[in-house]
Amino acid sequence: MTGTWLHGLEDRARAALPAPVFEYVGQGARESVSTREAPAAWQGLRFAPHVLRDVTDVDPGVDLLGRRSLVPWGIAPTTLQRAVHPDGELAVARATAAAGGVMVVSSNAGTSFAAIGATGVRWWLQAYLPSDRTLAEPMLDRAVAAGAEAVVLTVDTPVVATKYVVGEPVWDTVQDGLLRVNFDPGYDERPGAEKATDLGPHDLDWLAERTGLPVVVKGVLRSDDARRCVDAGASAVWVSNHGGRQLDRARSTATQLPEVVAEVGDDAEVYADGGIRNGLDVLAALALGARGVFLGRPALWALADGEQGVARLHRDLRDEVVEALRLAGCRVPADAPSLLGRDDVPPL
Ligand SMILES: Cc1cc2nc3c(=O)[nH]c(=O)nc-3n(C[C@H](O)[C@H](O)[C@H](O)COP(=O)(O)O)c2cc1C
């Protein structure tokens, strides 16, 4: 029955969450074309399963940046987790620690990095860089001090894309203190705090130097950009269109993942997110060569039920991924690329 619970996740969150919060979580940019297409793109892939293979012992774990994750997914960075549930990032952190996975914490987080680190979760910092890079330094230093193991630079957001809000905008409903608590007070009013429109490969160097951490680049959709990231020292490239919340009509990640894997897969880890909703979607991404995947909205919908909701998300998804691997004749995620040809690109 695990599929039933995961399948109903969004509908239960719709019933449980205040309308503006639910709308914020689900929304895409403009007409939400990319947001809508994402799950369908994974569903468009077809497997050629192996048989006559011993799938008694299946291990869904993967190495992410040199450390074992017990599951081949992590939690993507999302803003306003404490508007979804008062425990916010702490609930996600505790449940993800228990699942043996990785949590990526938004630099917009409403919970202190120190408190997140204290849960014992393995976590990476997601950073947006401001025009004046020096304004980000205290936030980066706090993340390093709180045990962040990597810094994920989001590169698809030179401006926040327009969203068509139907009901009351979430920003009119949330209390103070749910946003950017890891920055210096008054950060948003400082000149130079707006998002950088001049990000370049040199920023990877700067981040690596400042933090001493591996750098992951999130928001890449093209092989030429992936190559530039790796040449600039990125340890991993994260194929993402921001859940369709930035450039609407951007191609789906399922469509773009193969060319990125073909270009840099031997030199760096490649991750993917966007529209991953169940174990078969995870298998499809692994089959296209992703080292791991990340979940945005599903984690927030599950968080509507607090830590226990996120714990169940991890548990049920693990069951689904193990079942999918077994049915496909794969013992480990690294067996999955043989399920598809390299040129097997979904239709969207
Ligand atoms: C409500 C919401 C807030 C988000 N906030 C951030 C953020 O602060 N930083 C970031 O890099 N990406 C952010 N994202 C994008 C996610 O990290 C991820 O790329 C996307 O949600 C994946 O698609 P999915 O929601 O279909 O799983 C956000 C996504 C959502 C849904």
mmCIF file of N, CA and C in Angstrom, residues 152-202:
data_model
loop_
_atom_site.group_PDB
_atom_site.id
_atom_site.type_symbol
_atom_site.label_atom_id
_atom_site.label_comp_id
_atom_site.label_asym_id
_atom_site.label_seq_id
_atom_site.Cartn_x
_atom_site.Cartn_y
_atom_site.Cartn_z
ATOM 1 N N VAL A 152 26.152 24.363 -2.410
ATOM 2 C CA VAL A 152 25.430 24.195 -3.665
ATOM 3 C C VAL A 152 25.087 25.585 -4.176
ATOM 4 N N LEU A 153 25.704 25.982 -5.280
ATOM 5 C CA LEU A 153 25.447 27.310 -5.829
ATOM 6 C C LEU A 153 24.307 27.224 -6.835
ATOM 7 N N THR A 154 23.214 27.923 -6.544
ATOM 8 C CA THR A 154 22.083 27.945 -7.473
ATOM 9 C C THR A 154 22.334 29.010 -8.533
ATOM 10 N N VAL A 155 22.331 28.595 -9.806
ATOM 11 C CA VAL A 155 22.761 29.491 -10.877
ATOM 12 C C VAL A 155 21.648 29.853 -11.860
ATOM 13 N N ASP A 156 20.425 29.410 -11.551
ATOM 14 C CA ASP A 156 19.328 29.672 -12.495
ATOM 15 C C ASP A 156 18.425 30.822 -12.055
ATOM 16 N N THR A 157 18.922 31.644 -11.126
ATOM 17 C CA THR A 157 18.052 32.660 -10.537
ATOM 18 C C THR A 157 18.689 34.052 -10.539
ATOM 19 N N PRO A 158 19.028 34.592 -11.725
ATOM 20 C CA PRO A 158 19.542 35.967 -11.728
ATOM 21 C C PRO A 158 18.456 36.943 -11.266
ATOM 22 N N VAL A 159 17.203 36.574 -11.535
ATOM 23 C CA VAL A 159 16.044 37.283 -10.968
ATOM 24 C C VAL A 159 15.044 36.206 -10.590
ATOM 25 N N VAL A 160 14.184 36.526 -9.650
ATOM 26 C CA VAL A 160 13.125 35.577 -9.308
ATOM 27 C C VAL A 160 12.026 35.725 -10.363
ATOM 28 N N ALA A 161 11.676 34.628 -11.017
ATOM 29 C CA ALA A 161 10.711 34.687 -12.121
ATOM 30 C C ALA A 161 9.323 35.066 -11.620
ATOM 31 N N THR A 162 8.549 35.639 -12.511
ATOM 32 C CA THR A 162 7.171 36.035 -12.208
ATOM 33 C C THR A 162 6.300 34.804 -11.993
ATOM 34 N N LYS A 163 5.519 34.849 -10.928
ATOM 35 C CA LYS A 163 4.518 33.800 -10.669
ATOM 36 C C LYS A 163 3.149 34.463 -10.739
ATOM 37 N N TYR A 164 2.186 33.759 -11.298
ATOM 38 C CA TYR A 164 0.812 34.257 -11.315
ATOM 39 C C TYR A 164 0.107 33.703 -10.080
ATOM 40 N N VAL A 165 -0.108 34.561 -9.108
ATOM 41 C CA VAL A 165 -0.700 34.103 -7.860
ATOM 42 C C VAL A 165 -2.211 34.294 -7.943
ATOM 43 N N VAL A 166 -2.947 33.229 -7.655
ATOM 44 C CA VAL A 166 -4.400 33.274 -7.772
ATOM 45 C C VAL A 166 -5.034 33.816 -6.490
ATOM 46 N N GLY A 167 -4.620 33.277 -5.352
ATOM 47 C CA GLY A 167 -5.200 33.700 -4.075
ATOM 48 C C GLY A 167 -4.344 34.767 -3.416
ATOM 49 N N GLU A 168 -4.343 34.735 -2.090
ATOM 50 C CA GLU A 168 -3.554 35.697 -1.322
ATOM 51 C C GLU A 168 -2.076 35.307 -1.413
ATOM 52 N N PRO A 169 -1.181 36.255 -1.730
ATOM 53 C CA PRO A 169 0.241 35.884 -1.816
ATOM 54 C C PRO A 169 0.759 35.415 -0.457
ATOM 55 N N VAL A 170 1.541 34.350 -0.483
ATOM 56 C CA VAL A 170 2.025 33.775 0.777
ATOM 57 C C VAL A 170 2.806 34.798 1.596
ATOM 58 N N TRP A 171 3.488 35.691 0.878
ATOM 59 C CA TRP A 171 4.355 36.652 1.578
ATOM 60 C C TRP A 171 3.544 37.606 2.451
ATOM 61 N N ASP A 172 2.243 37.761 2.142
ATOM 62 C CA ASP A 172 1.400 38.614 2.984
ATOM 63 C C ASP A 172 0.917 37.875 4.230
ATOM 64 N N THR A 173 1.148 36.570 4.277
ATOM 65 C CA THR A 173 0.570 35.780 5.368
ATOM 66 C C THR A 173 1.599 35.250 6.351
ATOM 67 N N VAL A 174 2.877 35.195 5.954
ATOM 68 C CA VAL A 174 3.847 34.558 6.858
ATOM 69 C C VAL A 174 4.391 35.556 7.871
ATOM 70 N N GLN A 175 4.690 35.023 9.052
ATOM 71 C CA GLN A 175 5.243 35.894 10.101
ATOM 72 C C GLN A 175 6.700 36.227 9.778
ATOM 73 N N ASP A 176 7.162 37.279 10.444
ATOM 74 C CA ASP A 176 8.594 37.604 10.353
ATOM 75 C C ASP A 176 9.393 36.444 10.946
ATOM 76 N N GLY A 177 10.637 36.384 10.566
ATOM 77 C CA GLY A 177 11.519 35.410 11.203
ATOM 78 C C GLY A 177 11.498 34.051 10.538
ATOM 79 N N LEU A 178 10.779 33.922 9.416
ATOM 80 C CA LEU A 178 10.762 32.622 8.724
ATOM 81 C C LEU A 178 11.726 32.604 7.543
ATOM 82 N N LEU A 179 12.427 33.702 7.362
ATOM 83 C CA LEU A 179 13.241 33.848 6.151
ATOM 84 C C LEU A 179 14.636 34.385 6.498
ATOM 85 N N ARG A 180 15.644 33.771 5.915
ATOM 86 C CA ARG A 180 17.018 34.292 5.952
ATOM 87 C C ARG A 180 17.503 34.620 7.361
ATOM 88 N N VAL A 181 17.292 33.708 8.281
ATOM 89 C CA VAL A 181 17.718 33.987 9.663
ATOM 90 C C VAL A 181 19.225 33.796 9.848
ATOM 91 N N ASN A 182 19.905 33.260 8.823
ATOM 92 C CA ASN A 182 21.344 33.034 8.971
ATOM 93 C C ASN A 182 22.198 34.164 8.383
ATOM 94 N N PHE A 183 21.522 35.237 8.000
ATOM 95 C CA PHE A 183 22.251 36.420 7.519
ATOM 96 C C PHE A 183 22.342 37.443 8.643
ATOM 97 N N ASP A 184 23.215 38.415 8.467
ATOM 98 C CA ASP A 184 23.291 39.503 9.438
ATOM 99 C C ASP A 184 21.980 40.281 9.434
ATOM 100 N N PRO A 185 21.573 40.833 10.597
ATOM 101 C CA PRO A 185 20.342 41.627 10.638
ATOM 102 C C PRO A 185 20.419 42.774 9.623
ATOM 103 N N GLY A 186 19.275 43.066 8.978
ATOM 104 C CA GLY A 186 19.231 44.166 8.023
ATOM 105 C C GLY A 186 19.803 43.824 6.663
ATOM 106 N N TYR A 187 20.142 42.543 6.462
ATOM 107 C CA TYR A 187 20.785 42.114 5.204
ATOM 108 C C TYR A 187 20.019 42.588 3.971
ATOM 109 N N ASP A 188 18.696 42.342 3.976
ATOM 110 C CA ASP A 188 17.921 42.603 2.760
ATOM 111 C C ASP A 188 17.911 44.065 2.352
ATOM 112 N N GLU A 189 18.138 44.950 3.301
ATOM 113 C CA GLU A 189 18.104 46.392 2.993
ATOM 114 C C GLU A 189 19.480 46.915 2.557
ATOM 115 N N ARG A 190 20.505 46.089 2.687
ATOM 116 C CA ARG A 190 21.855 46.589 2.364
ATOM 117 C C ARG A 190 22.015 46.739 0.849
ATOM 118 N N PRO A 191 22.655 47.805 0.386
ATOM 119 C CA PRO A 191 22.943 47.906 -1.048
ATOM 120 C C PRO A 191 23.835 46.727 -1.464
ATOM 121 N N GLY A 192 23.482 46.110 -2.571
ATOM 122 C CA GLY A 192 24.282 44.964 -3.035
ATOM 123 C C GLY A 192 23.737 43.622 -2.575
ATOM 124 N N ALA A 193 22.610 43.624 -1.841
ATOM 125 C CA ALA A 193 22.058 42.352 -1.351
ATOM 126 C C ALA A 193 21.160 41.670 -2.385
ATOM 127 N N GLU A 194 20.825 42.392 -3.456
ATOM 128 C CA GLU A 194 19.978 41.756 -4.468
ATOM 129 C C GLU A 194 20.757 40.630 -5.160
ATOM 130 N N LYS A 195 20.015 39.684 -5.762
ATOM 131 C CA LYS A 195 20.674 38.523 -6.364
ATOM 132 C C LYS A 195 21.631 38.960 -7.469
ATOM 133 N N ALA A 196 22.783 38.302 -7.514
ATOM 134 C CA ALA A 196 23.795 38.645 -8.518
ATOM 135 C C ALA A 196 23.283 38.311 -9.912
ATOM 136 N N THR A 197 23.510 39.239 -10.838
ATOM 137 C CA THR A 197 23.176 38.965 -12.245
ATOM 138 C C THR A 197 24.456 38.712 -13.057
ATOM 139 N N ASP A 198 25.586 38.643 -12.363
ATOM 140 C CA ASP A 198 26.862 38.493 -13.074
ATOM 141 C C ASP A 198 27.633 37.260 -12.604
ATOM 142 N N LEU A 199 26.907 36.217 -12.191
ATOM 143 C CA LEU A 199 27.599 35.000 -11.754
ATOM 144 C C LEU A 199 28.445 34.436 -12.893
ATOM 145 N N GLY A 200 29.582 33.906 -12.544
ATOM 146 C CA GLY A 200 30.444 33.291 -13.555
ATOM 147 C C GLY A 200 31.245 32.169 -12.933
ATOM 148 N N PRO A 201 32.012 31.457 -13.749
ATOM 149 C CA PRO A 201 32.803 30.333 -13.232
ATOM 150 C C PRO A 201 33.730 30.746 -12.082
ATOM 151 N N HIS A 202 34.188 32.015 -12.088
ATOM 152 C CA HIS A 202 35.082 32.467 -11.018
ATOM 153 C C HIS A 202 34.408 32.401 -9.645
#
